[in-house]
Coordinates of C-alpha atoms and ligand atoms in Angstrom, one line a residue:
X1 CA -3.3 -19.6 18.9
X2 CA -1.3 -17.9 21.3
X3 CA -2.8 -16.7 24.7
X4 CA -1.5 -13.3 23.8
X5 CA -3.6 -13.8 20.8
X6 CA -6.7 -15.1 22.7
X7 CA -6.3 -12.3 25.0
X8 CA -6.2 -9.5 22.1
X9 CA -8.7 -10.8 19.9
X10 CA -10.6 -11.0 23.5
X11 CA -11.0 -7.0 23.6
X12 CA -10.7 -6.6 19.7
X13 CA -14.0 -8.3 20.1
X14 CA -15.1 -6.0 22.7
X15 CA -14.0 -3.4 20.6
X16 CA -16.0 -4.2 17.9
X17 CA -19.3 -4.2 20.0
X18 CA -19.2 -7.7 21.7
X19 CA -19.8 -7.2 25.3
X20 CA -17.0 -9.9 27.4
X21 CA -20.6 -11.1 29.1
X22 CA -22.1 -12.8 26.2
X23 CA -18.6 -14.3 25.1
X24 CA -18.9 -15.8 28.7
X25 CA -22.5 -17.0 29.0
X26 CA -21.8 -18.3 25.0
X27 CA -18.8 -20.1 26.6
X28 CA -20.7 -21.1 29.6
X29 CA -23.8 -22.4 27.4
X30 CA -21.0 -24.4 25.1
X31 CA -19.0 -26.5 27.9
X32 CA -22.8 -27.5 29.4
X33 CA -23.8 -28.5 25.8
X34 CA -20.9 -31.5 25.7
X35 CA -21.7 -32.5 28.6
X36 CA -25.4 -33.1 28.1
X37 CA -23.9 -34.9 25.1
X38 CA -21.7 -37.4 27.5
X39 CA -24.4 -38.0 30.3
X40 CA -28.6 -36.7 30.2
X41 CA -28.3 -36.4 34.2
X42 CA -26.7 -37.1 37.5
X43 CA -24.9 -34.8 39.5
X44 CA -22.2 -32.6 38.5
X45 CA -19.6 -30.2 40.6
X46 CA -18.0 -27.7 39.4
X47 CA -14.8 -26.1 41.0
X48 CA -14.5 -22.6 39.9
X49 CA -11.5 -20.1 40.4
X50 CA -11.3 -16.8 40.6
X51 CA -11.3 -15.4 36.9
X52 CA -12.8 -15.8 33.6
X53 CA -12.6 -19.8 33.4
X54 CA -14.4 -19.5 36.9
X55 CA -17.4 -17.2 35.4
X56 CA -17.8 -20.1 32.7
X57 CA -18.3 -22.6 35.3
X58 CA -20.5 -20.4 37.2
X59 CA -22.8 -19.9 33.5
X60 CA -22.2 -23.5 32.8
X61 CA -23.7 -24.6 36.3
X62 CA -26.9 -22.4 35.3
X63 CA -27.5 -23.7 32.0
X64 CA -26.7 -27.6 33.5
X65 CA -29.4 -27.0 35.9
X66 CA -31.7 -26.2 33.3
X67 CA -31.2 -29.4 31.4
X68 CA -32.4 -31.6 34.6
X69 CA -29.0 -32.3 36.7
X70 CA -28.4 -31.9 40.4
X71 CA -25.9 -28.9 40.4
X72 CA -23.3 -28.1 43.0
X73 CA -20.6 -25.6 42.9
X74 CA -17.6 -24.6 44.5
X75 CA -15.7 -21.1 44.8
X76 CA -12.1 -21.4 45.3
X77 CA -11.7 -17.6 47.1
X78 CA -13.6 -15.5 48.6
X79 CA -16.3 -14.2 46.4
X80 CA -14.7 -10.1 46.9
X81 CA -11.8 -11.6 45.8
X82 CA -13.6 -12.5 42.3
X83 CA -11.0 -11.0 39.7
X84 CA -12.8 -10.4 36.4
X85 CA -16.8 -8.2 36.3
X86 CA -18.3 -11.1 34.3
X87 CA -17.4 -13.8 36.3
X88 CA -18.7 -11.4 39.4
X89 CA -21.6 -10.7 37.6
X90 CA -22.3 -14.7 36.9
X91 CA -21.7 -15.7 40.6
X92 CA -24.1 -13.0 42.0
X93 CA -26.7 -14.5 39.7
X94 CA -26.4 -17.8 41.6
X95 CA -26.3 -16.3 44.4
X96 CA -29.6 -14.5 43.6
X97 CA -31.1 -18.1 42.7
X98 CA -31.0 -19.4 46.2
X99 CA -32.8 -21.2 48.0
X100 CA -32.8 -23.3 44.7
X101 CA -35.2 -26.1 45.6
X102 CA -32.0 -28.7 46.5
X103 CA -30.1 -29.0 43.8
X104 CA -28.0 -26.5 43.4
X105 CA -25.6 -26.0 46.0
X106 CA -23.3 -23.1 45.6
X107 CA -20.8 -22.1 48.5
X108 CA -17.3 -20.5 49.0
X109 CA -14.2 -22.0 50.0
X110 CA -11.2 -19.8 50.7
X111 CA -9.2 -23.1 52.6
X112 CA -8.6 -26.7 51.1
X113 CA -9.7 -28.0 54.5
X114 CA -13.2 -26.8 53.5
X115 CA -13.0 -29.2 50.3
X116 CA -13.9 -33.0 50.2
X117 CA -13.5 -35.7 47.8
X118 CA -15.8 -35.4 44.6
X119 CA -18.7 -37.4 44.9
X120 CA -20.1 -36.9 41.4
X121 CA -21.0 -38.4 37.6
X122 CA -19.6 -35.2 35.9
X123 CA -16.8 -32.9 38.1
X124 CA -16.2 -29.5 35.9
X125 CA -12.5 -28.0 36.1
X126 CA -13.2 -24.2 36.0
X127 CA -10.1 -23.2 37.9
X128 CA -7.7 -22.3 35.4
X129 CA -7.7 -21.2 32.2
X130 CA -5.6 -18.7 30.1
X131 CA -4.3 -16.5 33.1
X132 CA -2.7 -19.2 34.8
X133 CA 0.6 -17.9 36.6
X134 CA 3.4 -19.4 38.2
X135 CA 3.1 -22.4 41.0
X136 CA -0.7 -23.3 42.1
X137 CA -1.4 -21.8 44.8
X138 CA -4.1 -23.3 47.5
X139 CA -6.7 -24.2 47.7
X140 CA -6.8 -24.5 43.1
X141 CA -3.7 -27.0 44.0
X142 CA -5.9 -29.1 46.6
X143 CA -8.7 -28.9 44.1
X144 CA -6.9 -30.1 41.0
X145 CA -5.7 -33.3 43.0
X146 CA -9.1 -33.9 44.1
X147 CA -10.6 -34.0 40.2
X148 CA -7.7 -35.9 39.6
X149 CA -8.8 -38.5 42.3
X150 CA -11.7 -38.8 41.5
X151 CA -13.3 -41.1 39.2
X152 CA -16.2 -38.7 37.7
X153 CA -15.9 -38.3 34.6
X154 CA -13.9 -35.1 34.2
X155 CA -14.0 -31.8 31.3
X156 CA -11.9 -29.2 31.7
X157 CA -13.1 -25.5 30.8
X158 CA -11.1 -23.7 27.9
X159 CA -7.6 -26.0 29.1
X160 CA -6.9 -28.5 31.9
X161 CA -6.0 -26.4 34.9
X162 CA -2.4 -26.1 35.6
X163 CA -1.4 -26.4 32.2
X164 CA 0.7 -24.0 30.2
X165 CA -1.5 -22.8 27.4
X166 CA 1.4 -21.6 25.5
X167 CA 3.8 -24.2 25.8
X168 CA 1.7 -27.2 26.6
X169 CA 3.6 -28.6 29.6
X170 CA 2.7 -28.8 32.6
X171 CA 5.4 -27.2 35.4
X172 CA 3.6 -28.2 38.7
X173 CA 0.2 -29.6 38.9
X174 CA -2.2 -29.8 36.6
X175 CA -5.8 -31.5 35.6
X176 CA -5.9 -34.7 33.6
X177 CA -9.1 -34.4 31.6
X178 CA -11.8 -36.7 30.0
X179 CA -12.5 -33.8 27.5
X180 CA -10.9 -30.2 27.3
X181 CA -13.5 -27.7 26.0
X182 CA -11.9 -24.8 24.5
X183 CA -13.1 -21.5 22.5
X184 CA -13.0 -20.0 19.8
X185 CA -9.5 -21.8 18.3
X186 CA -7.7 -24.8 19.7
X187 CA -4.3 -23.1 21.4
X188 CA -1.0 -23.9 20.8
X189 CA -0.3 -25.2 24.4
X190 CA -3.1 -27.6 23.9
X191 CA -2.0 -29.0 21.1
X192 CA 1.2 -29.5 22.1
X193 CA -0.2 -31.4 25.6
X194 CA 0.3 -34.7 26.3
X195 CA -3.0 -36.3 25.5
X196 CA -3.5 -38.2 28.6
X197 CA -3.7 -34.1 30.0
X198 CA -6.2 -33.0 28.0
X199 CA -8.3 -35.6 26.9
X200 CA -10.7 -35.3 23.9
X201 CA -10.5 -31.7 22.7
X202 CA -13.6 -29.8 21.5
X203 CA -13.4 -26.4 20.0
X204 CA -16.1 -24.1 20.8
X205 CA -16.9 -20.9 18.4
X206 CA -18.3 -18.5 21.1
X207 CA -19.2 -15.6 18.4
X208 CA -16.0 -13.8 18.6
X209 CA -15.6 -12.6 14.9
X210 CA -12.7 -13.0 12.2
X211 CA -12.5 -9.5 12.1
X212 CA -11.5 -9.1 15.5
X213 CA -8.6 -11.2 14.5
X214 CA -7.5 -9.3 11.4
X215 CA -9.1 -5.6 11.9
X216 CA -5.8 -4.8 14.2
X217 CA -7.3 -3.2 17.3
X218 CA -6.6 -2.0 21.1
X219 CA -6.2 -5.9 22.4
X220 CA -2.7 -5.5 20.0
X221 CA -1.4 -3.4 22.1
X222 CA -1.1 -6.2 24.9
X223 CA 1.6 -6.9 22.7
X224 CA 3.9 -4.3 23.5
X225 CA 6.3 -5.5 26.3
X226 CA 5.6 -3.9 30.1
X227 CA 8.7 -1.8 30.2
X228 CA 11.1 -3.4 33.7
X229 CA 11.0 -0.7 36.5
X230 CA 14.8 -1.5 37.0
X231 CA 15.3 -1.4 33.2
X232 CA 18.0 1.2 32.2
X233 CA 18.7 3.3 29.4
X234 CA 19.0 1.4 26.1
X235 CA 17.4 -1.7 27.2
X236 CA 13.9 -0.7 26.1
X237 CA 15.5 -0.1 22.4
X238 CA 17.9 1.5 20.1
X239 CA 17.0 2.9 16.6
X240 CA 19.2 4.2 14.2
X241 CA 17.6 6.1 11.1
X242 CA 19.2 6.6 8.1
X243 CA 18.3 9.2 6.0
X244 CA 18.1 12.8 4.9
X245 CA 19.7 14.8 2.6
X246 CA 20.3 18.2 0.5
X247 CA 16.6 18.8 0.2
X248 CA 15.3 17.1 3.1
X249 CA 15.9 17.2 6.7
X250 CA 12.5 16.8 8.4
X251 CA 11.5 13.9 7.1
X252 CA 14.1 11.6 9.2
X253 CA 13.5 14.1 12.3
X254 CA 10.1 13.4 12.0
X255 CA 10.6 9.5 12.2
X256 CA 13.2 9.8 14.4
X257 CA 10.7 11.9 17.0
X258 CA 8.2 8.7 16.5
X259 CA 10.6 6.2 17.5
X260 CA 11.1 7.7 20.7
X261 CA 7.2 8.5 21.3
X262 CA 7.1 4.5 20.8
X263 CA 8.7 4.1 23.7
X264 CA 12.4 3.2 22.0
X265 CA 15.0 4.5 24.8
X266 CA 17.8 5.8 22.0
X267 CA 17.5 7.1 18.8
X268 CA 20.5 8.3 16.5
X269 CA 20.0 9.9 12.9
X270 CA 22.6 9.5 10.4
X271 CA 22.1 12.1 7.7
X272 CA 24.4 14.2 5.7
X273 CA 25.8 17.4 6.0
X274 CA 23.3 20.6 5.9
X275 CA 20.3 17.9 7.3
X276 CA 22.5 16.9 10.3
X277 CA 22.6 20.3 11.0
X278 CA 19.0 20.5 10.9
X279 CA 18.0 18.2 12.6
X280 CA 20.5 18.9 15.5
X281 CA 18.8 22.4 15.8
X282 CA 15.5 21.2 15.9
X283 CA 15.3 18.0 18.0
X284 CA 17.8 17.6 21.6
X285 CA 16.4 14.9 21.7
X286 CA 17.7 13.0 19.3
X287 CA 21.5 12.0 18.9
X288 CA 22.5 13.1 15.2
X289 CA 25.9 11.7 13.3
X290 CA 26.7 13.9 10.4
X291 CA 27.7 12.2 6.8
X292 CA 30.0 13.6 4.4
X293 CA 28.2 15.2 1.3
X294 CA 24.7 16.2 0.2
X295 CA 23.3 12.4 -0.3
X296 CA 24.4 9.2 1.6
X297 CA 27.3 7.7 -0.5
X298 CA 29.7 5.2 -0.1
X299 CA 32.2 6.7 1.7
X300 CA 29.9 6.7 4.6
X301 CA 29.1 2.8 4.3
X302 CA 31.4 2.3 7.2
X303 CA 30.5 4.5 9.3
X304 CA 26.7 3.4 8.9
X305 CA 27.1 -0.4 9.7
X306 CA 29.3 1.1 12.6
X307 CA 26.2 2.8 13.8
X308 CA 24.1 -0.4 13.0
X309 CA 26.3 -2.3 15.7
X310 CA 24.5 -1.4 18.8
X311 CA 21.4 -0.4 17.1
X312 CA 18.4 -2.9 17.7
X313 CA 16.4 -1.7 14.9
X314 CA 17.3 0.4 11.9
X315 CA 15.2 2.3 9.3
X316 CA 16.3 3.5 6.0
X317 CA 15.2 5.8 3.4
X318 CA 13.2 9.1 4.3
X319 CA 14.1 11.6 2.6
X320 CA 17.4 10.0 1.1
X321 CA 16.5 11.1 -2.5
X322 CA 17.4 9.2 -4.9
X323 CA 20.7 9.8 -6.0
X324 CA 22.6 7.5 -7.5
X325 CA 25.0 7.2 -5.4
X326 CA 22.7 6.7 -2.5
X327 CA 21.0 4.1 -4.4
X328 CA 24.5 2.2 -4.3
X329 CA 25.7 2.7 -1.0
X330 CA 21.6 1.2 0.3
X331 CA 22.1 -1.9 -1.9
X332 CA 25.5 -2.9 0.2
X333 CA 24.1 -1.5 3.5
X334 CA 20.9 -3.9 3.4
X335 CA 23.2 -6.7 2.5
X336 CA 25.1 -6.1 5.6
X337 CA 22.6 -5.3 7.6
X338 CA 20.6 -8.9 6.7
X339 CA 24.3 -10.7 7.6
X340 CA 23.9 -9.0 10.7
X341 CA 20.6 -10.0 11.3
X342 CA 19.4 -6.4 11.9
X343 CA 15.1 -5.9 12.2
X344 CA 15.3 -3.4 9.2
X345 CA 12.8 -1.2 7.9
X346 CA 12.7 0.6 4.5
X347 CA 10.3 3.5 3.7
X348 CA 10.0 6.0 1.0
X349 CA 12.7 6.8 -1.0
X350 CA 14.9 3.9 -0.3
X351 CA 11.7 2.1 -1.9
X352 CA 12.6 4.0 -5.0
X353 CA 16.1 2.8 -5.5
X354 CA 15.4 -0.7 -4.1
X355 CA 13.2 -3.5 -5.4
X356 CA 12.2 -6.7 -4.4
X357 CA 14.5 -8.7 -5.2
X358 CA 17.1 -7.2 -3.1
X359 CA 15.5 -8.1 -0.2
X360 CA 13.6 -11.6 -1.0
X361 CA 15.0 -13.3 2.0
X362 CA 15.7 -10.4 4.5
X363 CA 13.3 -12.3 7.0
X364 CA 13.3 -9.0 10.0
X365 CA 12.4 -6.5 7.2
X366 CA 9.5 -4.6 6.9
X367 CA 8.6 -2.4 3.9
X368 CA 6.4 0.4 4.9
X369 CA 5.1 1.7 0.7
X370 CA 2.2 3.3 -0.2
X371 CA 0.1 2.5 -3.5
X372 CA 3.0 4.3 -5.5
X373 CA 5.9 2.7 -4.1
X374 CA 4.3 -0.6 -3.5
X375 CA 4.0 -1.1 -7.4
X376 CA 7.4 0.3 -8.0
X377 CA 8.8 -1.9 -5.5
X378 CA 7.2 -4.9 -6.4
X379 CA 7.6 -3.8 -10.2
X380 CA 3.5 -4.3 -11.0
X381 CA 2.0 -2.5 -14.3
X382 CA -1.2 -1.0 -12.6
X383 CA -4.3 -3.4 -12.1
X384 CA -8.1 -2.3 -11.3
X385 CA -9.1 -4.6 -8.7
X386 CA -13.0 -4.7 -8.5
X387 CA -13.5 -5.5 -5.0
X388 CA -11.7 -5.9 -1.8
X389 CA -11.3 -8.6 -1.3
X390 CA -10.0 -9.7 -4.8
X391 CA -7.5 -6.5 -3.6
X392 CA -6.7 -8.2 -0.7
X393 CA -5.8 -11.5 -2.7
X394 CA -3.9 -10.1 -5.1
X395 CA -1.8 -8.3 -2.8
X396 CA -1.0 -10.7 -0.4
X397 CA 0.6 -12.9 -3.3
X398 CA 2.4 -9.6 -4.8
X399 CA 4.1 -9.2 -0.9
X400 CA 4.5 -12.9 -0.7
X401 CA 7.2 -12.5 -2.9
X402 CA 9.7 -11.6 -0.2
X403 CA 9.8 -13.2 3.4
X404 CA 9.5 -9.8 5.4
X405 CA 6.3 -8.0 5.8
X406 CA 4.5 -5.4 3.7
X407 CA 2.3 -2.1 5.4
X408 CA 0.7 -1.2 2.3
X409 CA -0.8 2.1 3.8
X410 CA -4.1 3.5 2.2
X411 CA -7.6 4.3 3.5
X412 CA -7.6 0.0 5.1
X413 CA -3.6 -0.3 5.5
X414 CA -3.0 -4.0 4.7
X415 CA -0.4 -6.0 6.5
X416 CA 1.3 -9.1 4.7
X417 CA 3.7 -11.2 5.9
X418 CA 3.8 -15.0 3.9
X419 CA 0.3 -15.9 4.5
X420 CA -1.1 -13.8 7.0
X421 CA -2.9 -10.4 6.6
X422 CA -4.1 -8.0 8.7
X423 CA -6.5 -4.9 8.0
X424 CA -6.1 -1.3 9.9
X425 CA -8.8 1.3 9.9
X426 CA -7.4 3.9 12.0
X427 CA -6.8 7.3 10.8
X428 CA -8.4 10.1 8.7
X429 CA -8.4 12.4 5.9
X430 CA -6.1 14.9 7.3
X431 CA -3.3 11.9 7.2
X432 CA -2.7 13.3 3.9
X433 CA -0.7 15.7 5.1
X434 CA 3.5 15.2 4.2
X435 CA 5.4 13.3 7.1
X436 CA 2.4 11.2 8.0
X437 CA 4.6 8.4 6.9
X438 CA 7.7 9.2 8.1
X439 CA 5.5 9.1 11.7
X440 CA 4.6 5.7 10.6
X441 CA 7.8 4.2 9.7
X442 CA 9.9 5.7 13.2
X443 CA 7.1 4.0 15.2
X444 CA 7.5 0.7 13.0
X445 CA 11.5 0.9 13.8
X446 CA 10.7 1.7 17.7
X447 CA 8.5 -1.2 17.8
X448 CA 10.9 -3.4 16.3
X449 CA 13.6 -2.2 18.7
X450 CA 11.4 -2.7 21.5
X451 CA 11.0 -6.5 20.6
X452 CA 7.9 -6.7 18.8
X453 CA 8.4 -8.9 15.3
X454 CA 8.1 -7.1 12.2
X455 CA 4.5 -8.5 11.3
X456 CA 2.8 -6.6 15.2
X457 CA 5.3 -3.9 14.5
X458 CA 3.9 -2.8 11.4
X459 CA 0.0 -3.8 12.2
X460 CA 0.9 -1.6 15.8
X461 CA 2.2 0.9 13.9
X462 CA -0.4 1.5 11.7
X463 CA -3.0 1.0 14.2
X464 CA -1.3 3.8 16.3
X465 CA -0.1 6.4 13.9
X466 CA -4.4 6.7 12.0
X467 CA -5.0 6.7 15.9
X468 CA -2.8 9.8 16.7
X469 CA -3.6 11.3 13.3
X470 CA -7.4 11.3 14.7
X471 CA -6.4 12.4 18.2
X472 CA -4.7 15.2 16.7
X473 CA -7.6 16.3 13.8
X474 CA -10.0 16.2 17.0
X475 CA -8.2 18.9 18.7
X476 CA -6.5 20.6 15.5
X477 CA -9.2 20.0 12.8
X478 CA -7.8 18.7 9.6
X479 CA -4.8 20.9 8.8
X480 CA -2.8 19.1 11.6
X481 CA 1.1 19.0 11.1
X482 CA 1.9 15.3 10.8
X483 CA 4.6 16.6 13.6
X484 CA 1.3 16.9 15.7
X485 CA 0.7 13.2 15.7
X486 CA 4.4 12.9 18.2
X487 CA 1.9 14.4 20.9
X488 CA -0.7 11.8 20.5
X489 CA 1.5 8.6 20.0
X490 CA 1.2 8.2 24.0
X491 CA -2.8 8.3 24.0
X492 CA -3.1 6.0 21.1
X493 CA -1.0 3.9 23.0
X494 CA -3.0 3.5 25.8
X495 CA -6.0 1.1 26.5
X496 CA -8.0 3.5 28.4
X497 CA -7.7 5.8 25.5
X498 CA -10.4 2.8 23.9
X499 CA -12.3 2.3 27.0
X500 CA -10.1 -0.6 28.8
Ligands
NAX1 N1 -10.6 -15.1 25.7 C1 -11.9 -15.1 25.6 O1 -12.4 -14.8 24.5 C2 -12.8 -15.6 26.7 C3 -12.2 -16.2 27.8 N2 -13.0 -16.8 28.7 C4 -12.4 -17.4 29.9 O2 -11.6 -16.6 30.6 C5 -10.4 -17.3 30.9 C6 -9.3 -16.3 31.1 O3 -9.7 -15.6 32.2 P1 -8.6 -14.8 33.2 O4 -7.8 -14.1 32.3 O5 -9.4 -14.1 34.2 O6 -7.7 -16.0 33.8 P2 -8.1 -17.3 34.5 O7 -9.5 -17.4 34.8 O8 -7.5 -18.4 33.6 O9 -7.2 -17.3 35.8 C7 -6.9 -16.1 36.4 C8 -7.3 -16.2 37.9 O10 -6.6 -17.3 38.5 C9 -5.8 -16.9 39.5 N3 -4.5 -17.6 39.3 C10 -3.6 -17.4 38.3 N4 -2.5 -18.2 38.5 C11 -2.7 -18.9 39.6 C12 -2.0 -19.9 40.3 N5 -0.8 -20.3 39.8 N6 -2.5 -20.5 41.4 C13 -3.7 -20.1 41.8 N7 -4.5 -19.1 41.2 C14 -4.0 -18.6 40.1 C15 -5.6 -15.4 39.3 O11 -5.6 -14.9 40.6 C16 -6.9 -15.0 38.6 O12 -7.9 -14.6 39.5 C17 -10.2 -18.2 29.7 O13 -9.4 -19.3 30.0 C18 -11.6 -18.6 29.4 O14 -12.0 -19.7 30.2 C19 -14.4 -17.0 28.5 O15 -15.1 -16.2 29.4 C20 -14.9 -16.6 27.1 C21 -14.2 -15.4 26.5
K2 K1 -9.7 -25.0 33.4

C-alpha cells in the first residue's frame, strides 16, 4: 500500500465506527507481542517521536511491562508538542503510572545532549513512521544513530525510521532494523527497502476492516491535491465538455457547473447551436463554443480536438442524442483523443452510440453508465444475479473488458478498473431526479483535470455527488433539483463535513 492509502483507509476506518485509539493500543499490543517472541525479558528502550508511531511505542512500553521486562522510555519533544490525541492520550497514561516501582522509566528529551548510548537487550524505534517529512530533524537524527550503534537487538514500529514509506529509499538517515513491524498491509516503500534497512518484516492486522478499503469514504478525499497558494488560473485544471443539442441544453450545463464545484479552474462547453445559446444565458461562468447544427457532426471534429488541446480532461456525451451523425463524429473524436492521451470520460448518450470495443485500450477513460447503459455498452442480454456479491463478480469481469474504469451507478455504485473494485454508499432516493448524473460525470472530469487517476476520480466522484445529493434532500426534502447538489459539492468535499 501506499501511505496515501494507509492514511485514507486510517479515517475510513474511523468512519466506519473504529475509534484511531484502539487501532493504536491494537498496534501497540502487536509490536510488544514479537518481541516477547524474540526475548521473555531484559530491558527494553523505546525512543518515541512525536506522532502516531510515537503513541505505539508509548502502548507498546505498557503492554511490555506487563509481560515482566524493565521498561524505559524516551520522548523525543516536549510532551505539548505531542502531535496526534492518541499518542497524547497514551503518554499521559504513563505518566499517570509513575512512580512505577523502578522499572519503568519514562522522561522527555527536547535536546540530543539529553540522550546517551542504548544500554539495552531490545531498543524499540518509535520515531518515525508514515508522516515522515523531509531531512531528520534533532534530536529523531541523534536518536536514529544511537539505535544504529547500538548492539540491542533492534524492531522498528510500522517502518525503520527515516525511511521513505512510499519509495523505499532512504534520503538522509534512517534506522537499520532487526525486525520491522508494520500494520495492517506491508507498504510499498518497505518492500522496495534494502533488506539490511528493514530487517525481518512482520505484518500486523490491527482490526482495520476490508471495507474501509473498498466502501470509498472521507479518508479519499486526502486524495485530492492541496491546491498551491501561488497556483494561477488553469493550473488547478481544464475541462472541456462536449455535449448538448436540439433538445438538450441543461444536461452539459449541469456537468459543466460540477466541474467547476470540483475545484477544476476552467471549464469550456462545446455544444451546438440553440444549446450554446442556452447555456451561455444561464451559466457566466462557464466559457461556451457554439457548433454548427442541431447535433455534433463532423464538420465540427476539428474544431473539438482543437478544444481538446489545452484541455486536461474532457467529457463527452450528455445530452448529445443520438443522432447518427453524432454517433460518427464521437467514434473519430475518442480515437483522437486516446492518440493524445486525453483522461476522457463518456456518460450517457455517448454510451448509446459507443460500445466497448471502441474503447478496449483507452487506458485514462472512465465510463460513468447506469444499469441501462452499462448492458448496452457492454452488449450483455439481462442476467438476475442472486446476491451481491455474485453481482459484484460478474461485473467486475463484464468491465474488465476494457482497461479504463467503470462507475456503474445504482443504490452501491460499483467502481471497476482491471481488478480492483470499489463500493460507494452515499446518496438517496431523491438522486432519482434527472441531471443527478450529469452532476456526477462533470465532477468525474474535474477530478480528472485536477490530477486524480480515473479509478479515485470516479470512486471521489461518486462518493461526493450521493454526498451532496443528501446534503441537499436535508435542507430541500426530496424533490431537490439535481442543480441543487452544485451548492453542496463544497461541503461534501470537506472532512469536517464527516467529523475530521
Ligand atoms: N494508519 C493507521 O491505521 C495507524 C497508524 N499508526 C501509527 O501512526 C503512524 C503515523 O502517524 P503520524 O501520521 O502522526 O506520523 P509519524 O508518527 O510517522 O510522524 C509524524 C511526526 O514526526 C515528526 N516528523 C515528521 N518528519 C520529521 C523529520 N523529518 N524529522 C523530525 N521529525 C519529523 C512530525 O512533526 C510529526 O509529529 C504510523 O506510522 C503508525 O505507526 C498506528 O497508531 C495504528 C493506526
Ligand atoms: K519507526
Amino acid at each position: 500500500m501506499k501511505p496515501i492509502d494507509v492514511a485514507a483507509a486510517d479515517i475510513n476506518a474511523e468512519y466506519l465506527g473504529i475509534p484511531r485509539l484502539s487501532l493504536m493500543e491494537t498496534a501497540g499490543r502487536a509490536v510488544a507481542e514479537e518481541i516477547g517472541n524474540y526475548a521473555d525479558g531484559g530491558r527494553v528502550i523505546l525512543f518515541c517521536g512525536s506522532g502516531g508511531n510515537g503513541g505505539d511505542g508509548f502502548v507498546a512500553a505498557r503492554h511490555l511491562l506487563n509481560m515482566g521486562f524493565e521498561v524505559e522510555v524516551l520522548l523525543l519533544t516536549h510532551p505539548e508538542r505531542i502531535g496526534s490525541a492518541e499518542a497524547r492520550r497514551n503518554w499521559d497514561v504513563l505518566m499517570a503510572m509513575q512512580p512505577e516501582p523502578g522499572i519503568l522509566g519514562v522522561r522527555a528529551v527536547s535536546d540530543s545532549s539529553e540522550l546517551f548510548p542504548v544500554d539495552a537487550d531490545v531498543v524499540v524505534d518509535a520515531v518515525l513512521g508514515t508522516g515522515v517529512r523531509g531531512v531528520i530533524r534533532e534530536p529523531s537524527r541523534s536518536a536514529i544513530e544511537l539505535i544504529n550503534l547500538s548492539d540491542a537487538f533492534k524492531v522498528s514500529v510500522d517502518i525503520p525510521s527515516g525511511l521513505s514509506p512510499e519509495t523505499g529509499t532512504v534520503d538522509d538517515v534512517a534506522v537499520s532494523a532487526d525486525l520491522t513491524v508494520t500494520f495492517h498491509r506491508m507498504k510499498d516503500g518497505l518492500e522496495k527497502a534494502d533488506p539490511a534497512i528493514t530487517g525481518e518484516i512482520v505484518v500486523r492486522d490491527i482490526g482495520i476492516p476490508r471495507a474501509a478499503e473498498v466502501f470509498v469514504g472521507p479518508g479519499d478525499l486526502l486524495r485530492i491535491p492541496s491546491r498551491s497558494p501561488e497556483s494561477h488560473k488553469g493550473e488547478n485544471g481544464r475541462v472541456l465538455v462536449i455535449g448538448g443539442s436540439h433538445h438538450y441544453s441543461g444536461a452539459p450545463a449541469l456537468a459543466a457547473i460540477s466541474a467547476l464545484r470540483a475545484g477544476a479552474d476552467v471549464v469550456t462547453v462545446a455544444a451546438p447551436g440553440s444549446a450554446a445559446s442556452a447555456i451561455k444565458s444561464i451559466a457566466p461562468d462557464l466559457i461556451v463554443r457554439k457548433l454548427e447544427g442541431k447535433y455534433i457532426g463532423p464538420g465540427s471534429l476539428g474544431e473539438l480536438l482543437e478544444l481538446a488541446e489545452n484541455a486536461d480532461s474532457v467529457l463527452v456525451g450528455c445530452g448529445a442524442g443520438r443522432h447518427q451523425s453524432t454517433s460518427e463524429t464521437f467514434r473519430e473524436l475518442i480515437g483522437a483523443l486516446q492518440e493524445m492521451g486525453k483522461p476522457l470520460v463518456l456518460d450517457a448518450d455517448a454510451l448509446r452510440l459507443i460500445d466497448y470495443s471502441h474503447v478496449t485500450d483507452y487506458r485514462d477513460l472512465t465510463v460513468t453508465p447506469h444499469m441501462g447503459e452499462f448492458r448496452e455498452f457492454f452488449k450483455l442480454r439481462s442476467e438476475i444475479y442472486a446476491d451481491f456479491s455474485e453481482r459484484v463478480a460478474a461485473f467486475s469481469s463484464v468491465s474488465s473488458r476494457i482497461r479504463g474504469t467503470v462507475l456503474l451507478k445504482g443504490h452501491v455504485d460499483m467502481i471497476f478498473q482491471g481488478d480492483r473494485f470499489r463500493l460507494n454508499r452515499t446518496g438517496c432516493q431523491g438522486m432519482t431526479v434527472g441531471g443527478t448524473g450529469d452532476c456526477l460525470a462533470g465532477l468525474t472530469a474535474g477530478l480528472c483535470a485536477m490530477g486524480l487517476s480515473s479509478f479515485d476520480s470516479a470512486s471521489l466522484a461518486a462518493f461526493i455527488n450521493g454526498k451532496a445529493g443528501e446534503l441537499a434532500m436535508e435542507k430541500y426534502g426530496t424533490g431537490f433539483l439535481a442543480s441543487d447538489i452544485h451548492d453542496f459539492i463544497p461541503g461534501a468535499m470537506d472532512m469536517r463535513t464527516y467529523g475530521f
